Tab-separated table of C-alpha atoms in Angstrom:
chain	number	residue	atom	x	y	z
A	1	UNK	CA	-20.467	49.743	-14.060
A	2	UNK	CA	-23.700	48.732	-12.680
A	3	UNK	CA	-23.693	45.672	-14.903
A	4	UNK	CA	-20.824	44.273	-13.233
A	5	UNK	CA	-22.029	44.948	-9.778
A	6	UNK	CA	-24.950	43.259	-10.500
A	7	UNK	CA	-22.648	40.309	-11.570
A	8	UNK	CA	-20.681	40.438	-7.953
A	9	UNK	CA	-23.860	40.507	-6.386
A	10	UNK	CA	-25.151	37.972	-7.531
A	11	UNK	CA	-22.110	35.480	-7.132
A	12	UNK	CA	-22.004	36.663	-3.714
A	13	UNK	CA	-25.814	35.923	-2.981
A	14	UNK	CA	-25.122	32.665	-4.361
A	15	UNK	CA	-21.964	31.906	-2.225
A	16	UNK	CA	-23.970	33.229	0.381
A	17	UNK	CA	-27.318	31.765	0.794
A	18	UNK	CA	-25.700	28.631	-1.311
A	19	UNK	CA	-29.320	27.336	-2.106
A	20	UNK	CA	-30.070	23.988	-2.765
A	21	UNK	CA	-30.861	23.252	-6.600
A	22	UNK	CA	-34.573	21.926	-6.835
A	23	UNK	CA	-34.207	18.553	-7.889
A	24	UNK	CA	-36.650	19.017	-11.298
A	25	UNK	CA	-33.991	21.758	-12.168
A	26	UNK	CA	-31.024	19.838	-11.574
A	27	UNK	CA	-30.686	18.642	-15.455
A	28	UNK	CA	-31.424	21.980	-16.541
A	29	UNK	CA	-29.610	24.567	-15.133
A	30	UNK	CA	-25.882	23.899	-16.165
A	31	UNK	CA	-27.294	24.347	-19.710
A	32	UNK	CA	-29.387	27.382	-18.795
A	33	UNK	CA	-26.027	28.839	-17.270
A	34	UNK	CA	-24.265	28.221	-20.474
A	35	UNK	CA	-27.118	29.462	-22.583
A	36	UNK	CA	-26.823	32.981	-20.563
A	37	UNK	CA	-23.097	32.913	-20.538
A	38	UNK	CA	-23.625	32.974	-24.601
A	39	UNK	CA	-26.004	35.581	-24.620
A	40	UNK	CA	-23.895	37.656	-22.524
A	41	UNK	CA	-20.572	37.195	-24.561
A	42	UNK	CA	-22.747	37.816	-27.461
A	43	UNK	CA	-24.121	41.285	-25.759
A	44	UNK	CA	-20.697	42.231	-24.754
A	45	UNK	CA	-19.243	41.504	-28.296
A	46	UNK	CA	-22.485	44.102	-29.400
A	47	UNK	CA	-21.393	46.667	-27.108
A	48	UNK	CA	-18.539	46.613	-28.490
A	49	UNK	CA	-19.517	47.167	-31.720
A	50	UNK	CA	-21.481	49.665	-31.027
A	51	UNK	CA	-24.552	47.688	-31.767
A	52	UNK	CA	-25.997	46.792	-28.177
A	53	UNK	CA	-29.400	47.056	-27.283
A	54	UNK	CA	-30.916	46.373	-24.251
A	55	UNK	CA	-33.740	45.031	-25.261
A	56	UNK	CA	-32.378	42.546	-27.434
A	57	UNK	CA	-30.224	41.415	-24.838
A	58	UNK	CA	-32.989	40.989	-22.123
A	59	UNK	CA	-35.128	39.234	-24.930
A	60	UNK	CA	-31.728	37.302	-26.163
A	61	UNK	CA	-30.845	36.037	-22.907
A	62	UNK	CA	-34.281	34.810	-21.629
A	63	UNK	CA	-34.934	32.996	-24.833
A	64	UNK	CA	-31.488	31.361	-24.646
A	65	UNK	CA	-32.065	30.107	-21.021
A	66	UNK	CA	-35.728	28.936	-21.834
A	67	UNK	CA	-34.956	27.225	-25.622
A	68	UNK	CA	-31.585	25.289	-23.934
A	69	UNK	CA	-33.839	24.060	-20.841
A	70	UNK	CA	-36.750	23.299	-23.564
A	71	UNK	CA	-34.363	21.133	-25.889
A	72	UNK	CA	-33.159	19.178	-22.794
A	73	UNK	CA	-36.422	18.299	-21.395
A	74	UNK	CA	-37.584	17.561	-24.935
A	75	UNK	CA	-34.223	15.271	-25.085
A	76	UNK	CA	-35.203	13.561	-21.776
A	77	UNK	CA	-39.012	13.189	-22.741
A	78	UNK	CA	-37.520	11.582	-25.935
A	79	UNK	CA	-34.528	9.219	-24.137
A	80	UNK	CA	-31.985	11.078	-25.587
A	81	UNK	CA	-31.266	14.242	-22.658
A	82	UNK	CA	-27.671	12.832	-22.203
A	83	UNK	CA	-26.648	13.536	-25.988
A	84	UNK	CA	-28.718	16.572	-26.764
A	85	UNK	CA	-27.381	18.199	-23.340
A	86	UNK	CA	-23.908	17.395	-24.980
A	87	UNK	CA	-25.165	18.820	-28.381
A	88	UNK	CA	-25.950	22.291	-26.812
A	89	UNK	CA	-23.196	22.749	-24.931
A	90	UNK	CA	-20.809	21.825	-28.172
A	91	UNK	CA	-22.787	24.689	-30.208
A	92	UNK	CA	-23.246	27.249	-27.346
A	93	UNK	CA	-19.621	26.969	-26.848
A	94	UNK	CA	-18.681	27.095	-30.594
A	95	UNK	CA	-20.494	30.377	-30.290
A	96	UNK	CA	-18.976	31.531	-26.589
A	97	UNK	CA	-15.408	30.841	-28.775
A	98	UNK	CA	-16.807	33.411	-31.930
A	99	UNK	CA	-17.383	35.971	-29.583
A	100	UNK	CA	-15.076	36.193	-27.452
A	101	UNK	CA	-12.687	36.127	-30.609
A	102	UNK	CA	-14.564	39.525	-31.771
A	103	UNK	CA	-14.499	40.695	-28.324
A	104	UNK	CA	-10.510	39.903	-28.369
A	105	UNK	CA	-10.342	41.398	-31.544
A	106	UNK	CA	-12.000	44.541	-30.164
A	107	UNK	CA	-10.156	44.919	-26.811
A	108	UNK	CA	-6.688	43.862	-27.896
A	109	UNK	CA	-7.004	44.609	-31.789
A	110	UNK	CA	-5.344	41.255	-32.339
B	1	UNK	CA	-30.815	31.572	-29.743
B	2	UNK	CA	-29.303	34.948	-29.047
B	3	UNK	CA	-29.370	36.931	-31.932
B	4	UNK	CA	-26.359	39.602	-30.322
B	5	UNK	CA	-24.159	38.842	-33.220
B	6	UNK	CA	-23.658	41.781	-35.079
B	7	UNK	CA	-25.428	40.831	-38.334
B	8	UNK	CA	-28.973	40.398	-37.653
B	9	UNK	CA	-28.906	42.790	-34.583
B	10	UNK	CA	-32.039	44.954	-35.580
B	11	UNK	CA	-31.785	48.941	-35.639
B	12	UNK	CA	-28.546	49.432	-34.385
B	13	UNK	CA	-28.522	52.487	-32.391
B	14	UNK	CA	-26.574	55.620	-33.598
B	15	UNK	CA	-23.208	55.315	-32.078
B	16	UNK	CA	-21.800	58.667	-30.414
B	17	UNK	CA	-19.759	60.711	-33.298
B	18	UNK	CA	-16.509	60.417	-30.207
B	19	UNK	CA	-16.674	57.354	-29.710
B	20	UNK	CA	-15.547	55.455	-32.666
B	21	UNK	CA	-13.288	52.090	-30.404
B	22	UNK	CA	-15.156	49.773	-28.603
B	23	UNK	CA	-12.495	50.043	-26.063
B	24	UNK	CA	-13.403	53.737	-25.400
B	25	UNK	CA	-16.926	52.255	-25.296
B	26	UNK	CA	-16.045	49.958	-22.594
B	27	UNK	CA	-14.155	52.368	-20.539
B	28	UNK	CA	-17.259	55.102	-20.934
B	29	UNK	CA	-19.349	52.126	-19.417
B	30	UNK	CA	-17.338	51.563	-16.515
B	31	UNK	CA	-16.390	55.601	-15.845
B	32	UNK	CA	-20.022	56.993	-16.202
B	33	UNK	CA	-22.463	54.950	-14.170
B	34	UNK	CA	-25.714	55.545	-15.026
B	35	UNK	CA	-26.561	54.610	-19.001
B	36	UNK	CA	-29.749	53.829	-19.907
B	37	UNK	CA	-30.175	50.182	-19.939
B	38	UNK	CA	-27.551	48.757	-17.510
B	39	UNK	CA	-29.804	47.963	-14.527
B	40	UNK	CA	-31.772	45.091	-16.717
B	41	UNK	CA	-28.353	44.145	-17.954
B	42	UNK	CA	-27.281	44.123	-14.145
B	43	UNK	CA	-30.426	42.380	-13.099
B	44	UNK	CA	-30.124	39.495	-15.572
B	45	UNK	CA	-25.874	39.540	-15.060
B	46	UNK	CA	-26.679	38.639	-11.208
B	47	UNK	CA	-29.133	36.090	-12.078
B	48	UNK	CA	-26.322	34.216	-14.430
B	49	UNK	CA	-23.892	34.383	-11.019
B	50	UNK	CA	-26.161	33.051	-8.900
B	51	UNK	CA	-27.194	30.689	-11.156
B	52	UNK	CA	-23.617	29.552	-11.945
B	53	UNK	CA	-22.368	29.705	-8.446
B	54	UNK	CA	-25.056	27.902	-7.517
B	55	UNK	CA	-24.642	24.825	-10.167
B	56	UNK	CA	-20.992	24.732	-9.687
B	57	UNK	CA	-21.688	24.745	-5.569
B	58	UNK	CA	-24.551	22.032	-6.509
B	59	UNK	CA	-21.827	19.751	-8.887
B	60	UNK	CA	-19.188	20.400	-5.875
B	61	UNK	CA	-21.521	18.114	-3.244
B	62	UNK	CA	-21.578	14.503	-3.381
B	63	UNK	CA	-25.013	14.064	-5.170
B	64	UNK	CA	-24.336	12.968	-8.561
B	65	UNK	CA	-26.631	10.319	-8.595
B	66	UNK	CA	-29.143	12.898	-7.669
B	67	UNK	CA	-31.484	13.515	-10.523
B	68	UNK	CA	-29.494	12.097	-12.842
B	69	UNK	CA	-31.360	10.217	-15.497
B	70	UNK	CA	-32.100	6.691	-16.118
B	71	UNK	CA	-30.560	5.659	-18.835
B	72	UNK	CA	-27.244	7.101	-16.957
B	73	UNK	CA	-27.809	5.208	-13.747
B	74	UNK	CA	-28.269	2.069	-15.703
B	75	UNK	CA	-25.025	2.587	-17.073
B	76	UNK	CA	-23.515	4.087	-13.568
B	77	UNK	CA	-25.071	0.320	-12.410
B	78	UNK	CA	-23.192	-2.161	-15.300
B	79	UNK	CA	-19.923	-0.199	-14.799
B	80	UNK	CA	-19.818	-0.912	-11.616
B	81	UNK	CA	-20.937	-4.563	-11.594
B	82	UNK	CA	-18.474	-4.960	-14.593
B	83	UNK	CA	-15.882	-3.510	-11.659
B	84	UNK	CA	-16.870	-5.378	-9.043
B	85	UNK	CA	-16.711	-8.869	-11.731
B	86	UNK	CA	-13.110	-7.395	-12.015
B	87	UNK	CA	-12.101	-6.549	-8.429
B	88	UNK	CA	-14.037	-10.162	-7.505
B	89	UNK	CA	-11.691	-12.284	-10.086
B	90	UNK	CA	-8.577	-10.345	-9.070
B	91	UNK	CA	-9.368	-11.780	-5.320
B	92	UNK	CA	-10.280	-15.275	-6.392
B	93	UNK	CA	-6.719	-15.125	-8.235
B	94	UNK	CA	-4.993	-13.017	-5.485
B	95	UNK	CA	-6.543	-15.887	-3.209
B	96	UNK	CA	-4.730	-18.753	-5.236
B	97	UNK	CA	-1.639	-17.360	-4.920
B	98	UNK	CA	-1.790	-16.882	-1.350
B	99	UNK	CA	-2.630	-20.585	-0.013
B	100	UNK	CA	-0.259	-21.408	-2.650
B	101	UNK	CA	2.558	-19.114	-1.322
B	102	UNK	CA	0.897	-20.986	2.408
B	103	UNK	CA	1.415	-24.138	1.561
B	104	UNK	CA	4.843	-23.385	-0.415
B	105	UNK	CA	5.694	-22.161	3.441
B	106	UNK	CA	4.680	-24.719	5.245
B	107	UNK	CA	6.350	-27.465	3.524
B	108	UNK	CA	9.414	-25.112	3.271
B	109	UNK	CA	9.065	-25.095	7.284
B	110	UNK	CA	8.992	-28.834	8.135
B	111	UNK	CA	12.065	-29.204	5.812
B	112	UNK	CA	13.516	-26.460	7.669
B	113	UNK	CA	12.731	-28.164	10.737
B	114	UNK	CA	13.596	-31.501	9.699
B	115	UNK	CA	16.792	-30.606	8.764
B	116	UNK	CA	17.458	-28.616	12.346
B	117	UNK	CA	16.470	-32.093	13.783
B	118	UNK	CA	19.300	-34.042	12.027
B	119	UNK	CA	21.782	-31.031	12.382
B	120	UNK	CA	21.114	-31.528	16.094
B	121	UNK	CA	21.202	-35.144	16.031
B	122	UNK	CA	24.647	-34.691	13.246
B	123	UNK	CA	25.873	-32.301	16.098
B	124	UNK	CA	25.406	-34.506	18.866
B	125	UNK	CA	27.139	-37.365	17.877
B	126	UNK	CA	29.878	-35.261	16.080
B	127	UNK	CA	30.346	-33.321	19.502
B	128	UNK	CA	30.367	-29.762	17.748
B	129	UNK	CA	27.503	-28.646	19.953
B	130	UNK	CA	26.768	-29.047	23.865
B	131	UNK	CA	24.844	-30.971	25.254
B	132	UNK	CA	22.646	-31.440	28.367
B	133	UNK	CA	20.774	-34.687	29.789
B	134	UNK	CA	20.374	-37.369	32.418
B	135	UNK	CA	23.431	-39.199	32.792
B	136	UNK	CA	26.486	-39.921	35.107
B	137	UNK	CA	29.390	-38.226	36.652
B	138	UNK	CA	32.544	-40.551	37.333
B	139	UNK	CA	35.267	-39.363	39.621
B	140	UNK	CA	38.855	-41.162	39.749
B	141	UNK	CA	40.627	-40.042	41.981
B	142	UNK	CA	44.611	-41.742	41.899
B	143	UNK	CA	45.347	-42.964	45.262
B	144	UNK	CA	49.118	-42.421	44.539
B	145	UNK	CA	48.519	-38.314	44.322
B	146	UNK	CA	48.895	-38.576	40.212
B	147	UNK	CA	51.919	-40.790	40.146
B	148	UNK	CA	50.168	-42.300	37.062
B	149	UNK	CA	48.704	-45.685	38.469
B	150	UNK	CA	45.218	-44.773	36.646
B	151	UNK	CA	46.021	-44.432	32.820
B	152	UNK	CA	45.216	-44.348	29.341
B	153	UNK	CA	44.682	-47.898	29.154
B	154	UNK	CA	42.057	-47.781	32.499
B	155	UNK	CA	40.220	-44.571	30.830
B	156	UNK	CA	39.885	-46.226	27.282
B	157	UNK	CA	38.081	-49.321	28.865
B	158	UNK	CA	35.854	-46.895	30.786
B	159	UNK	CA	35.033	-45.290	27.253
B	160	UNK	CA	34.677	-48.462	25.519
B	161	UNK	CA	32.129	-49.789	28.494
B	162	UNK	CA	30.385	-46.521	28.368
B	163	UNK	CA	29.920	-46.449	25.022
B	164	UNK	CA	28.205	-50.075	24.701
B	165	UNK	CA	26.076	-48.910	27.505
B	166	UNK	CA	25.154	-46.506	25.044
B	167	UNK	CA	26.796	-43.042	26.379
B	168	UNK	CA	25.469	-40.579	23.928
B	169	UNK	CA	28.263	-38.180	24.694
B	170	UNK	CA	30.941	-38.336	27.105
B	171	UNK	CA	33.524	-35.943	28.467
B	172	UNK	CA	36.345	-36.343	29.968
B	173	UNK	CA	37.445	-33.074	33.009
B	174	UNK	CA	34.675	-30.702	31.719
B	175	UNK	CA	37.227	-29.856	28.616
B	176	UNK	CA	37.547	-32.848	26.556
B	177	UNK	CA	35.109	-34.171	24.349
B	178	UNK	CA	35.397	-37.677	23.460
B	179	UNK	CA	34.435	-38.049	19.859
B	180	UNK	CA	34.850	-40.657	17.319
B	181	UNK	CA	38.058	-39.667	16.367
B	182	UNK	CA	39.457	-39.502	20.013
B	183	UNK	CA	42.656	-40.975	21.106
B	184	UNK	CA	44.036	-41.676	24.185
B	185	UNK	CA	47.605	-41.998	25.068
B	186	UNK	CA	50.217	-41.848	28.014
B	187	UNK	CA	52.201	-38.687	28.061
B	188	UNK	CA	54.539	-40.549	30.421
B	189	UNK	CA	54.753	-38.378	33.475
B	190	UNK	CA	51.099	-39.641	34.738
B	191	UNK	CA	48.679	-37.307	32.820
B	192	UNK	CA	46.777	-38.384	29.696
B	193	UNK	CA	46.985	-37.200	26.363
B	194	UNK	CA	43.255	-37.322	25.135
B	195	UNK	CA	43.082	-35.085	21.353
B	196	UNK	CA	46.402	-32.972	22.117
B	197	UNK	CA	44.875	-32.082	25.187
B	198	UNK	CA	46.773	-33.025	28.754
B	199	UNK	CA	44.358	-34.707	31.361
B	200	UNK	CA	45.594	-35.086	34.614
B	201	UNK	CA	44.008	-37.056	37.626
B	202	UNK	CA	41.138	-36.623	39.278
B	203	UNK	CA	39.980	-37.423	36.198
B	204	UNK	CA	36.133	-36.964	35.635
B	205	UNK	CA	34.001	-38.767	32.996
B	206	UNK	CA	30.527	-37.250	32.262
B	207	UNK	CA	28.487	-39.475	30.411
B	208	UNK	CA	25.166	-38.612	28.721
B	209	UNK	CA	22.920	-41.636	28.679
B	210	UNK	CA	20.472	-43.764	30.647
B	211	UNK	CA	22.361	-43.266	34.670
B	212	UNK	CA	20.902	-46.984	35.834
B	213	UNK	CA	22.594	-48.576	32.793
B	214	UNK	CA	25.571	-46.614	32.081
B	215	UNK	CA	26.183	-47.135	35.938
B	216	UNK	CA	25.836	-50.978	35.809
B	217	UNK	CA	28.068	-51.214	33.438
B	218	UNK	CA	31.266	-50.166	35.069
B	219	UNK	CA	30.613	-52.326	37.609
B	220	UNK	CA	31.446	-55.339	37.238
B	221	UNK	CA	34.023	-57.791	37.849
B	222	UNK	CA	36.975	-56.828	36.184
B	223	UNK	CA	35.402	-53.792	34.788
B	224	UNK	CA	36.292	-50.303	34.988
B	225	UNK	CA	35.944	-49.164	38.393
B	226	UNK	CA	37.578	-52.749	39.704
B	227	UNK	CA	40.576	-52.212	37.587
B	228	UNK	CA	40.604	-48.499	38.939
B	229	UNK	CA	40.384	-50.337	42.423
B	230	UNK	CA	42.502	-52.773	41.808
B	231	UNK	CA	45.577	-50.556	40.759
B	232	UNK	CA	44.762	-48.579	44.351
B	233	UNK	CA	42.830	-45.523	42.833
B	234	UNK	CA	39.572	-44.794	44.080
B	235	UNK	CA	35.996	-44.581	41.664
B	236	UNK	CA	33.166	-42.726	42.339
B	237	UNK	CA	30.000	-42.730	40.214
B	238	UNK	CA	27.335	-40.390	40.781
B	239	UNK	CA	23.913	-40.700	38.781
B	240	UNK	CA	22.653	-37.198	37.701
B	241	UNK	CA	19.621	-35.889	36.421
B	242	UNK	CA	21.288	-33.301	34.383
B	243	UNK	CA	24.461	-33.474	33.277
B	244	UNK	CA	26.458	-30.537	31.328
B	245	UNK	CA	28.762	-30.831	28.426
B	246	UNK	CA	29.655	-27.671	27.205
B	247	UNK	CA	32.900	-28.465	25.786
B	248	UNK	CA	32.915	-28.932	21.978
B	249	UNK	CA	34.926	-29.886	18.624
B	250	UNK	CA	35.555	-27.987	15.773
B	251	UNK	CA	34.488	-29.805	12.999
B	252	UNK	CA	36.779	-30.340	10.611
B	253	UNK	CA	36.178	-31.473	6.820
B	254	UNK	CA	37.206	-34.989	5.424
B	255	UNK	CA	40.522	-34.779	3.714
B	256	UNK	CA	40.148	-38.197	1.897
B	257	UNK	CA	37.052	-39.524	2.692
B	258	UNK	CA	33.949	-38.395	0.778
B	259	UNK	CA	30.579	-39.644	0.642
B	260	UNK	CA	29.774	-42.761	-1.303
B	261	UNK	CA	27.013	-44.277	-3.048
B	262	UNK	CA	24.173	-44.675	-0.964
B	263	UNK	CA	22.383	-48.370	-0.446
């Protein structure tokens, strides 16, 4: 319950304020937004096993964001940002796809 | 990476004996606020939708060239000069065809006009079109109050001498055109037949031509108007400015003769 009013509230602070994306962040954040969107699938498909941990997800999450934004920059220090940005979002969302299938499998047993 | 998958999650905590579904899990959640746990969860939930409204609000503005890398621009820069190499031949060729459609026009328009100019000129002389121009206006007027002293034979000398004055078109009352195929005879009772058509006097040439010479040439000594004279009718030529031929002839096509070779 409180997680997912802590989800509205923070789409409505961002439709909101609508900030203006720093322009050193600007390569990084679509991947960190994936990254978080996989480690949330993958904490929802724990809860639903009956596995979740809070701790694990706080830890999961924050590495995700940091290690995605860390292989881009390391891509764009190395000339090759464009095709590792594509790289991680291909495996995040092979991943995103596992989960949700559990959490499918879970929620609709099918 | 997240390590959430089931498999490697480390010390999985003791599930409640009741709740065995992860649907009944779910709906325990959402019913009883409160579980240890969900405010990080919540915290970390409203960073992701601010972070993701804000990218998708960031991609929705016209910036893309904004921080976008080099290697990108460079391409961003040859696509578009390739388009532009594109978009410039397409004119160039677009061009061509346009001065040559221009040209194809104007040289369609001077025949066009050419061939108004001898369909005018055609016209004139065939008598299928009025006609306007300096010229003169004869009047004979039969002494004898149309007993038929002034004839056919009078009128056709008039015509001939008005024709080698060069009479461009002539007319005889305002309703007869005299063309090349004209004839002129004597119906008998004092009026003219000129092309099935009964003249009667006054009779009134218009001529269409230069007025000083088409004048001088009636008069002369046993010319037109001294005939006219002679045979007690009275001539009276007028030189206009601008005489009016509105009556025409329906041009008809050649039964037998066609055109021959030319030269």
């Amino acid at each position: 319950m409180i997680a997912a009013i802590g989800l509205l509230l923070g789409i409505l602070a961002g439709l909101l304020l609508q900030p203006n994306v720093p322009i050193w962040l600007e390569p990084y954040l679509p991947i960190a937004v994936v990254a978080a969107l996989d480690a949330v699938f993958g904490a929802l498909r724990a809860f639903l096993d009956g596995i979740f941990d809070d701790k694990v997800f706080v830890v999961s999450f924050v590495s995700n964001v940091l290690i995605a934004a860390l292989i881009v920059y390391l891509g764009d220090k190395l000339g090759v940002g464009g095709q590792l940005s594509t790289g991680v979002i291909v495996v995040l969302g092979i991943r995103i796809f596992s989960n949700v299938a559990a959490i499918r499998r879970h929620l609709f047993h099918a | 990476m997240s390590d959430q998958t089931p498999d490697d999650h480390p010390a999985p905590r003791p599930t409640p004996p009741v709740q065995a579904d992860g649907r009944d899990r779910l709906r325990a959640a959402f019913t009883k606020p409160g579980v240890r746990g969900q405010a990080i969860v919540a915290v970390l939930l409203a960073v992701l939708g601010f972070a993701a409204v804000t990218q998708v609000k960031a991609n929705d503005k016209d910036d893309q060239y904004l921080g976008a890398r080099q290697g990108d621009l460079v391409q961003y820069i040859n696509n578009l000069s390739l388009a532009s190499q594109r978009t410039e031949a397409e004119i160039a060729k677009l061009q061509r065809t346009r001065d040559a459609l221009r040209s194809d026009t104007a040289s369609r328009r001077t025949a066009v006009e050419r061939a108004q100019q001898q369909a005018d000129t055609l016209g004139i002389l065939a008598g299928t079109v009025p006609a306007v121009g300096e010229g003169i206006r004869v009047t004979v007027t039969d002494d004898a109050g149309g007993s038929g002293a002034v004839g056919a034979d009078q009128l056709l000398n008039g015509l001939e001498e008005l024709r080698d004055a060069g009479a461009e078109v002539i007319e005889i009352n305002d309703k007869v055109r005299v063309v090349a195929q004209t004839s002129v005879r004597d119906t008998g009772d004092g009026g003219v037949m000129v092309d099935g058509t009964v003249v009667r006097a006054p009779f009134v040439i218009d001529a269409i031509g230069d007025s000083h010479t088409l004048a001088d040439a009636l008069d002369f000594s046993g010319g037109f108007l001294s005939s006219v004279r002679d045979l007690g009718g009275k001539a009276d030529v007028r030189q206009l400015d601008d005489v009016r031929v509105a009556s025409v002839v329906e041009p008809k096509a050649a039964r037998y003769a066609q055109p021959g070779p030319t030269g």
